Amino acid sequence: MKIDLTDTTASKINKALVQGRRALGAPAVGMVLTLVVVTDEENAYDAMKAASEASHEHPARLIAVIKRHARSPRDRTQSRLDAEVRLGADAGAGETVVLRLYGEVVNHAQSVVLPLLLPDAPVVVWWPINAPLDPAKDPLGALAQRRVTDTYASEDPVGELRALSDAYTPGDTDLSWTRITPWRSMLAAALDQVSCQVKAVEVEGEEFNPSCELLAMWLAERLDVPVRRLRSAGPGLTGVRMDTNCGRITLDRADGTLATLGIEGQPDRQVALKRRETSELIAEELRRLDPDETYAATLQYGVDRLYAGADAADAFGGKGAEGVPAEGVPAQNASGAGDAEAVQVPEEDVVKGPAKRTAKRGPAVKRAAAK
């Protein structure tokens, strides 16, 4: 069932929802959350399709907020709210309300959305594109317990990661982080199978893919070793190689579907590592509504610190061309552990990463012993 409302109000939309449920013979509301999708007209169809598919796993009221900007100054002074209410088979496993805002009401979208939120239910706001740099301070983001962005859709992914790190608030998350969940699970499982000390890591992926930076920062933060970000033709992440004191551990995926896991002394194994649809990513994020502390620690590690560490590791494994420790990497003592020291990053070094044009230099990097 679809109900079109032109030049309407939030109260009329609520009445249309009640009347629609009664007409379908389903007066009870069995939804568990409200998902607000803030997008533009160009991306509205794909975003709502993904949200509707995710609602089959998490029945929700979907509210699409589409801000329409008038062409002439006269039209911008005239506020109007159009709505489309979908119920039953047209709305997935919940209810869908599509709001199109015109004129001055564009700047007050929260006043329209607030009366439409489900009472006593969590609220999640998702920006498929054009996400604010501080989601928690956005008027719509302030209504939500979870705020989902997607830096992959931005023009400067690394710059946006830096901004999100500076403005992080518990409850923020990003779909670029969600995309690497299978990679993190596979790498953690691989390290559980061996008793080795990781000395250095390479993360390889396509240019301007922030999932590569996030995976590299996660490995650097958890393992406390130099991590280099390398560029490939894609698609997406294509490989992770870990240099350990008992051989290399590799996870390579060339086609975006099937990966090869290689551990020194063991036969290579084929593992399923398919690139997932947006609906699967949204469904994963809706499974947990508490703050993601691992994402917070990874994001706050910082891309600047990542690139500085990559500069310090002049060669994979921290060794130069002649087998000596690369400049900026602490030498190993007899027990295999290096002493923690402050490392000055040379200004003339070249950043080894796809976003080298936007990476900033840190004055110094504190390098601890590899664990």
Coordinates of C-alpha atoms in Angstrom, one line a residue:
M1 CA 0.0 0.0 0.0
K2 CA 1.2 3.5 -0.9
I3 CA -0.2 6.7 0.3
D4 CA 1.0 10.0 -1.3
L5 CA 0.7 13.2 0.7
T6 CA 1.5 16.6 -0.8
D7 CA 2.2 19.8 1.2
T8 CA 1.6 17.9 4.4
T9 CA 2.6 17.8 8.0
A10 CA 4.1 15.3 10.5
S11 CA 0.7 14.8 12.2
K12 CA -1.0 14.0 8.9
I13 CA 1.8 11.5 8.1
N14 CA 1.2 9.7 11.5
K15 CA -2.5 9.5 10.8
A16 CA -1.8 8.0 7.4
L17 CA 0.4 5.4 9.0
V18 CA -2.4 4.4 11.5
Q19 CA -5.1 4.3 8.8
G20 CA -2.8 2.2 6.5
R21 CA -2.2 -0.3 9.3
R22 CA -5.9 -0.6 10.0
A23 CA -6.7 -1.1 6.3
L24 CA -4.2 -3.9 6.2
G25 CA -5.6 -5.4 9.3
A26 CA -2.4 -5.1 11.3
P27 CA -2.9 -2.5 14.0
A28 CA 0.0 -3.8 16.2
V29 CA 3.4 -2.3 15.7
G30 CA 6.2 -5.0 15.8
M31 CA 9.2 -2.9 14.8
V32 CA 12.3 -2.7 16.9
L33 CA 14.0 0.5 15.8
T34 CA 13.8 3.6 13.6
L35 CA 16.2 3.9 10.7
V36 CA 16.6 7.4 9.3
V37 CA 18.3 7.6 5.9
V38 CA 19.5 11.0 4.9
T39 CA 20.3 11.2 1.2
D40 CA 19.7 13.0 -2.0
E41 CA 17.3 12.2 -4.9
E42 CA 20.1 10.6 -6.9
N43 CA 21.0 8.0 -4.3
A44 CA 17.6 7.6 -2.6
Y45 CA 16.5 4.5 -4.6
D46 CA 19.6 2.5 -3.9
A47 CA 19.8 3.5 -0.2
M48 CA 16.1 2.7 0.5
K49 CA 16.4 -0.6 -1.3
A50 CA 19.4 -1.6 0.9
A51 CA 17.6 -0.4 4.1
S52 CA 14.4 -2.3 3.1
E53 CA 16.4 -5.5 2.6
A54 CA 18.1 -5.0 6.0
S55 CA 14.7 -4.5 7.6
H56 CA 13.9 -8.2 6.9
E57 CA 16.4 -9.0 9.6
H58 CA 15.6 -6.0 11.8
P59 CA 11.9 -4.9 11.4
A60 CA 12.1 -1.1 11.5
R61 CA 10.4 2.1 10.5
L62 CA 12.4 3.5 7.7
I63 CA 12.3 7.3 7.3
A64 CA 14.0 8.7 4.2
V65 CA 14.9 12.4 4.4
I66 CA 15.5 13.8 0.9
K67 CA 16.4 17.5 0.9
R68 CA 15.3 19.2 -2.4
H69 CA 17.0 22.5 -3.1
A70 CA 15.0 24.9 -5.1
R71 CA 16.5 26.5 -8.2
S72 CA 15.3 30.1 -7.7
P73 CA 15.6 32.4 -4.6
R74 CA 11.8 32.8 -4.6
D75 CA 11.2 29.1 -4.3
R76 CA 13.7 28.8 -1.5
T77 CA 11.5 31.0 0.7
Q78 CA 8.5 28.6 0.3
S79 CA 8.6 25.7 2.6
R80 CA 6.8 22.4 1.7
L81 CA 6.8 18.9 2.9
D82 CA 5.8 16.0 0.6
A83 CA 5.6 12.5 1.9
E84 CA 5.1 8.9 0.6
V85 CA 3.9 6.3 3.1
R86 CA 4.5 2.7 2.2
L87 CA 3.1 -0.3 4.2
G88 CA 2.7 -4.0 3.7
A89 CA 4.6 -5.6 0.8
D90 CA 5.8 -2.2 -0.4
A91 CA 7.7 -1.5 2.8
G92 CA 9.7 -4.7 3.5
A93 CA 9.3 -6.0 7.1
G94 CA 8.2 -2.6 8.6
E95 CA 7.0 0.8 7.5
T96 CA 8.5 3.3 5.1
V97 CA 8.1 7.0 5.0
V98 CA 9.8 9.0 2.3
L99 CA 10.0 12.7 3.1
R100 CA 10.9 15.3 0.5
L101 CA 11.7 18.7 2.0
Y102 CA 11.6 22.0 0.1
G103 CA 12.6 25.5 1.1
E104 CA 13.4 26.6 4.6
V105 CA 12.2 23.3 6.1
V106 CA 15.4 21.7 4.7
N107 CA 17.3 23.4 7.5
H108 CA 14.9 22.0 10.2
A109 CA 14.6 18.4 9.1
Q110 CA 14.8 17.2 12.7
S111 CA 11.5 18.9 13.6
V112 CA 9.8 16.8 10.9
V113 CA 11.5 13.6 11.8
L114 CA 11.1 13.8 15.6
P115 CA 7.3 13.2 15.7
L116 CA 7.7 10.2 13.3
L117 CA 10.1 8.2 15.5
L118 CA 8.9 5.0 17.1
P119 CA 8.3 5.6 20.9
D120 CA 10.8 3.8 23.3
A121 CA 12.8 2.4 20.4
P122 CA 16.4 3.0 19.3
V123 CA 17.1 5.4 16.5
V124 CA 19.9 4.9 13.9
V125 CA 20.8 7.6 11.3
W126 CA 22.6 6.6 8.1
W127 CA 24.2 9.0 5.6
P128 CA 24.9 7.0 2.4
I129 CA 26.5 10.2 1.0
N130 CA 27.5 13.7 2.1
A131 CA 27.8 12.8 5.7
P132 CA 28.5 15.5 8.2
L133 CA 32.1 15.7 9.5
D134 CA 30.7 15.6 13.1
P135 CA 27.7 13.3 13.0
A136 CA 26.9 13.7 16.7
K137 CA 26.4 17.4 16.4
D138 CA 24.2 17.2 13.3
P139 CA 20.6 18.0 14.2
L140 CA 19.4 14.6 12.9
G141 CA 22.4 12.8 14.3
A142 CA 21.6 14.2 17.8
L143 CA 18.4 12.2 17.7
A144 CA 20.2 8.8 17.3
Q145 CA 22.0 6.3 19.4
R146 CA 24.0 5.1 16.4
R147 CA 25.2 7.2 13.5
V148 CA 26.4 5.5 10.4
T149 CA 28.5 7.2 7.7
D150 CA 30.3 5.9 4.6
T151 CA 33.7 7.5 3.8
Y152 CA 34.0 5.4 0.7
A153 CA 31.4 7.7 -1.0
S154 CA 33.4 10.9 -0.2
E155 CA 35.7 12.7 -2.5
D156 CA 38.6 12.7 0.1
P157 CA 38.2 9.5 2.1
V158 CA 41.4 9.9 4.1
G159 CA 40.7 13.5 4.9
E160 CA 37.2 12.5 6.1
L161 CA 38.7 9.7 8.3
R162 CA 40.9 12.3 9.9
A163 CA 37.9 14.6 10.5
L164 CA 35.8 11.7 11.9
S165 CA 38.7 10.8 14.3
D166 CA 38.8 14.4 15.6
A167 CA 35.0 14.5 16.1
Y168 CA 34.4 10.9 17.3
T169 CA 31.5 10.4 19.7
P170 CA 30.5 7.0 21.1
G171 CA 27.9 5.6 18.8
D172 CA 29.6 6.7 15.6
T173 CA 30.6 4.1 13.0
D174 CA 31.4 3.8 9.3
L175 CA 30.5 1.3 6.6
S176 CA 34.1 1.2 5.5
W177 CA 34.9 -0.3 8.9
T178 CA 32.0 -2.8 8.5
R179 CA 33.4 -4.0 5.2
I180 CA 36.6 -5.3 6.8
T181 CA 34.8 -7.5 9.4
P182 CA 35.5 -10.7 7.5
W183 CA 39.2 -9.7 7.0
R184 CA 39.6 -9.0 10.7
S185 CA 38.0 -12.3 11.6
M186 CA 40.2 -14.2 9.1
L187 CA 43.5 -12.6 10.2
A188 CA 42.7 -13.1 13.9
A189 CA 42.0 -16.7 13.2
A190 CA 45.2 -17.1 11.3
L191 CA 47.3 -15.7 14.1
D192 CA 45.5 -18.0 16.6
Q193 CA 46.9 -21.0 14.7
V194 CA 50.6 -20.1 15.2
S195 CA 52.8 -18.9 18.0
C196 CA 54.8 -16.3 16.1
Q197 CA 55.8 -12.7 16.7
V198 CA 54.6 -10.3 14.0
K199 CA 57.4 -7.9 12.9
A200 CA 55.8 -5.9 10.1
V201 CA 52.7 -5.9 7.9
E202 CA 51.7 -4.8 4.4
V203 CA 48.1 -4.0 3.5
E204 CA 47.3 -3.8 -0.2
G205 CA 44.2 -2.4 -1.8
E206 CA 42.8 0.0 -4.4
E207 CA 43.4 3.7 -4.3
F208 CA 41.0 5.9 -2.3
N209 CA 39.5 2.9 -0.4
P210 CA 39.3 3.9 3.3
S211 CA 38.7 0.3 4.3
C212 CA 42.4 -0.3 3.5
E213 CA 43.5 2.5 5.9
L214 CA 41.2 1.3 8.6
L215 CA 42.5 -2.3 8.4
A216 CA 46.0 -1.0 8.4
M217 CA 45.3 1.2 11.4
W218 CA 43.6 -1.7 13.2
L219 CA 46.6 -4.0 12.7
A220 CA 49.1 -1.3 13.7
E221 CA 47.1 -0.5 16.9
R222 CA 46.6 -4.1 17.9
L223 CA 50.0 -5.5 17.0
D224 CA 52.1 -2.4 17.6
V225 CA 54.3 -3.0 14.5
P226 CA 55.0 -1.0 11.4
V227 CA 52.3 -1.3 8.8
R228 CA 52.6 -0.2 5.2
R229 CA 49.7 0.7 2.9
L230 CA 50.3 -0.3 -0.7
R231 CA 48.2 0.5 -3.8
S232 CA 46.8 -2.1 -6.2
A233 CA 44.2 -2.2 -9.0
G234 CA 41.6 -3.6 -6.7
P235 CA 38.8 -4.5 -6.4
G236 CA 38.7 -3.3 -2.8
L237 CA 41.2 -4.9 -0.5
T238 CA 43.4 -7.3 -2.3
G239 CA 45.9 -8.6 0.2
V240 CA 47.5 -8.6 3.7
R241 CA 51.0 -9.9 4.3
M242 CA 52.4 -10.3 7.8
D243 CA 56.1 -10.9 8.3
T244 CA 56.7 -13.0 11.4
N245 CA 59.7 -14.6 13.1
C246 CA 58.5 -18.0 11.8
G247 CA 57.6 -17.1 8.2
R248 CA 55.0 -15.1 6.4
I249 CA 51.3 -15.2 6.8
T250 CA 49.4 -14.0 3.6
L251 CA 45.8 -13.4 2.8
D252 CA 45.4 -12.5 -0.9
R253 CA 42.1 -11.8 -2.7
A254 CA 42.6 -10.9 -6.4
D255 CA 39.0 -11.2 -7.7
G256 CA 36.9 -9.8 -4.8
T257 CA 35.3 -13.2 -4.2
L258 CA 37.8 -16.0 -3.2
A259 CA 40.9 -15.5 -1.1
T260 CA 44.0 -17.6 -0.5
L261 CA 45.3 -18.0 3.1
G262 CA 48.9 -18.9 3.3
I263 CA 50.7 -19.8 6.5
E264 CA 54.4 -20.9 6.6
G265 CA 54.6 -24.7 6.9
Q266 CA 50.9 -25.3 6.1
P267 CA 49.2 -25.8 2.7
D268 CA 47.5 -22.9 1.1
R269 CA 43.7 -22.7 1.7
Q270 CA 40.9 -21.2 -0.3
V271 CA 38.5 -19.1 1.9
A272 CA 35.3 -17.3 0.9
L273 CA 35.8 -13.6 1.2
K274 CA 33.2 -12.1 -1.0
R275 CA 32.6 -8.3 -1.2
R276 CA 29.2 -7.7 0.5
E277 CA 26.2 -5.7 -0.5
T278 CA 25.2 -2.5 1.3
S279 CA 22.1 -4.2 2.8
E280 CA 24.4 -6.8 4.5
L281 CA 26.5 -4.1 5.9
I282 CA 23.6 -2.2 7.3
A283 CA 22.1 -5.3 8.8
E284 CA 25.4 -6.0 10.5
E285 CA 25.5 -2.5 12.0
L286 CA 21.9 -2.9 13.3
R287 CA 22.8 -6.0 15.2
R288 CA 24.6 -4.0 17.9
L289 CA 23.5 -0.5 19.0
D290 CA 26.2 0.0 21.7
P291 CA 29.4 1.9 21.0
D292 CA 32.1 0.1 19.0
E293 CA 35.2 0.5 21.2
T294 CA 37.4 -1.3 18.7
Y295 CA 36.4 1.1 15.9
A296 CA 37.0 4.0 18.2
A297 CA 40.6 2.8 19.1
T298 CA 41.3 2.2 15.4
L299 CA 40.0 5.5 14.2
Q300 CA 41.8 7.4 16.9
Y301 CA 45.1 5.7 16.1
G302 CA 45.1 8.1 13.2
V303 CA 46.0 8.1 9.5
D304 CA 48.9 10.5 10.1
R305 CA 50.5 8.1 12.5
L306 CA 49.9 5.2 10.1
Y307 CA 51.7 7.0 7.3
A308 CA 54.5 8.1 9.5
G309 CA 55.0 4.5 10.6
A310 CA 55.0 3.4 7.0
D311 CA 57.7 5.9 6.2
A312 CA 59.8 4.6 9.1
A313 CA 59.6 1.0 7.8
D314 CA 61.6 1.6 4.7
A315 CA 61.3 -2.0 3.6
F316 CA 58.9 -4.9 4.4
G317 CA 60.0 -6.5 7.6
G318 CA 61.8 -3.3 8.7
K319 CA 64.9 -4.3 6.8
G320 CA 66.7 -2.2 4.2
A321 CA 68.1 -3.4 0.9
E322 CA 71.3 -4.6 2.6
G323 CA 69.7 -6.3 5.6
V324 CA 70.1 -3.5 8.1
P325 CA 67.2 -2.0 10.0
A326 CA 65.5 0.8 8.0
E327 CA 65.9 4.3 9.3
G328 CA 63.4 5.1 12.0
V329 CA 62.8 1.4 13.0
P330 CA 64.3 0.4 16.4
A331 CA 66.9 -2.3 16.1
Q332 CA 66.2 -5.7 17.7
N333 CA 68.2 -6.7 20.7
A334 CA 69.3 -10.2 21.5
S335 CA 65.9 -11.3 22.8
G336 CA 64.2 -10.0 19.6
A337 CA 62.6 -7.0 21.2
G338 CA 63.5 -3.4 20.4
D339 CA 63.7 -0.6 23.0
A340 CA 60.9 2.0 22.8
E341 CA 62.1 5.3 21.4
A342 CA 60.9 8.5 19.9
V343 CA 61.4 8.3 16.1
Q344 CA 61.8 11.5 14.1
V345 CA 60.2 11.1 10.6
P346 CA 62.3 12.7 7.9
E347 CA 60.3 15.4 6.0
E348 CA 61.8 14.3 2.6
D349 CA 60.4 10.7 2.9
V350 CA 57.6 9.8 0.5
V351 CA 54.3 8.6 2.0
K352 CA 53.6 5.1 0.7
G353 CA 49.8 5.3 0.5
P354 CA 47.0 6.2 -2.0
A355 CA 46.2 9.4 -0.2
K356 CA 49.7 10.8 -0.1
R357 CA 48.5 14.1 -1.4
T358 CA 46.3 14.7 1.7
A359 CA 48.4 13.0 4.4
K360 CA 49.9 15.3 7.0
R361 CA 53.2 14.8 8.7
G362 CA 53.5 14.1 12.4
P363 CA 56.6 15.6 14.1
A364 CA 57.5 12.4 15.9
V365 CA 56.3 8.9 16.3
K366 CA 56.6 6.8 19.5
R367 CA 57.6 3.3 18.5
A368 CA 57.3 0.6 21.1
A369 CA 58.7 -2.9 21.0
A370 CA 56.9 -5.4 18.8
K371 CA 54.8 -7.8 20.9

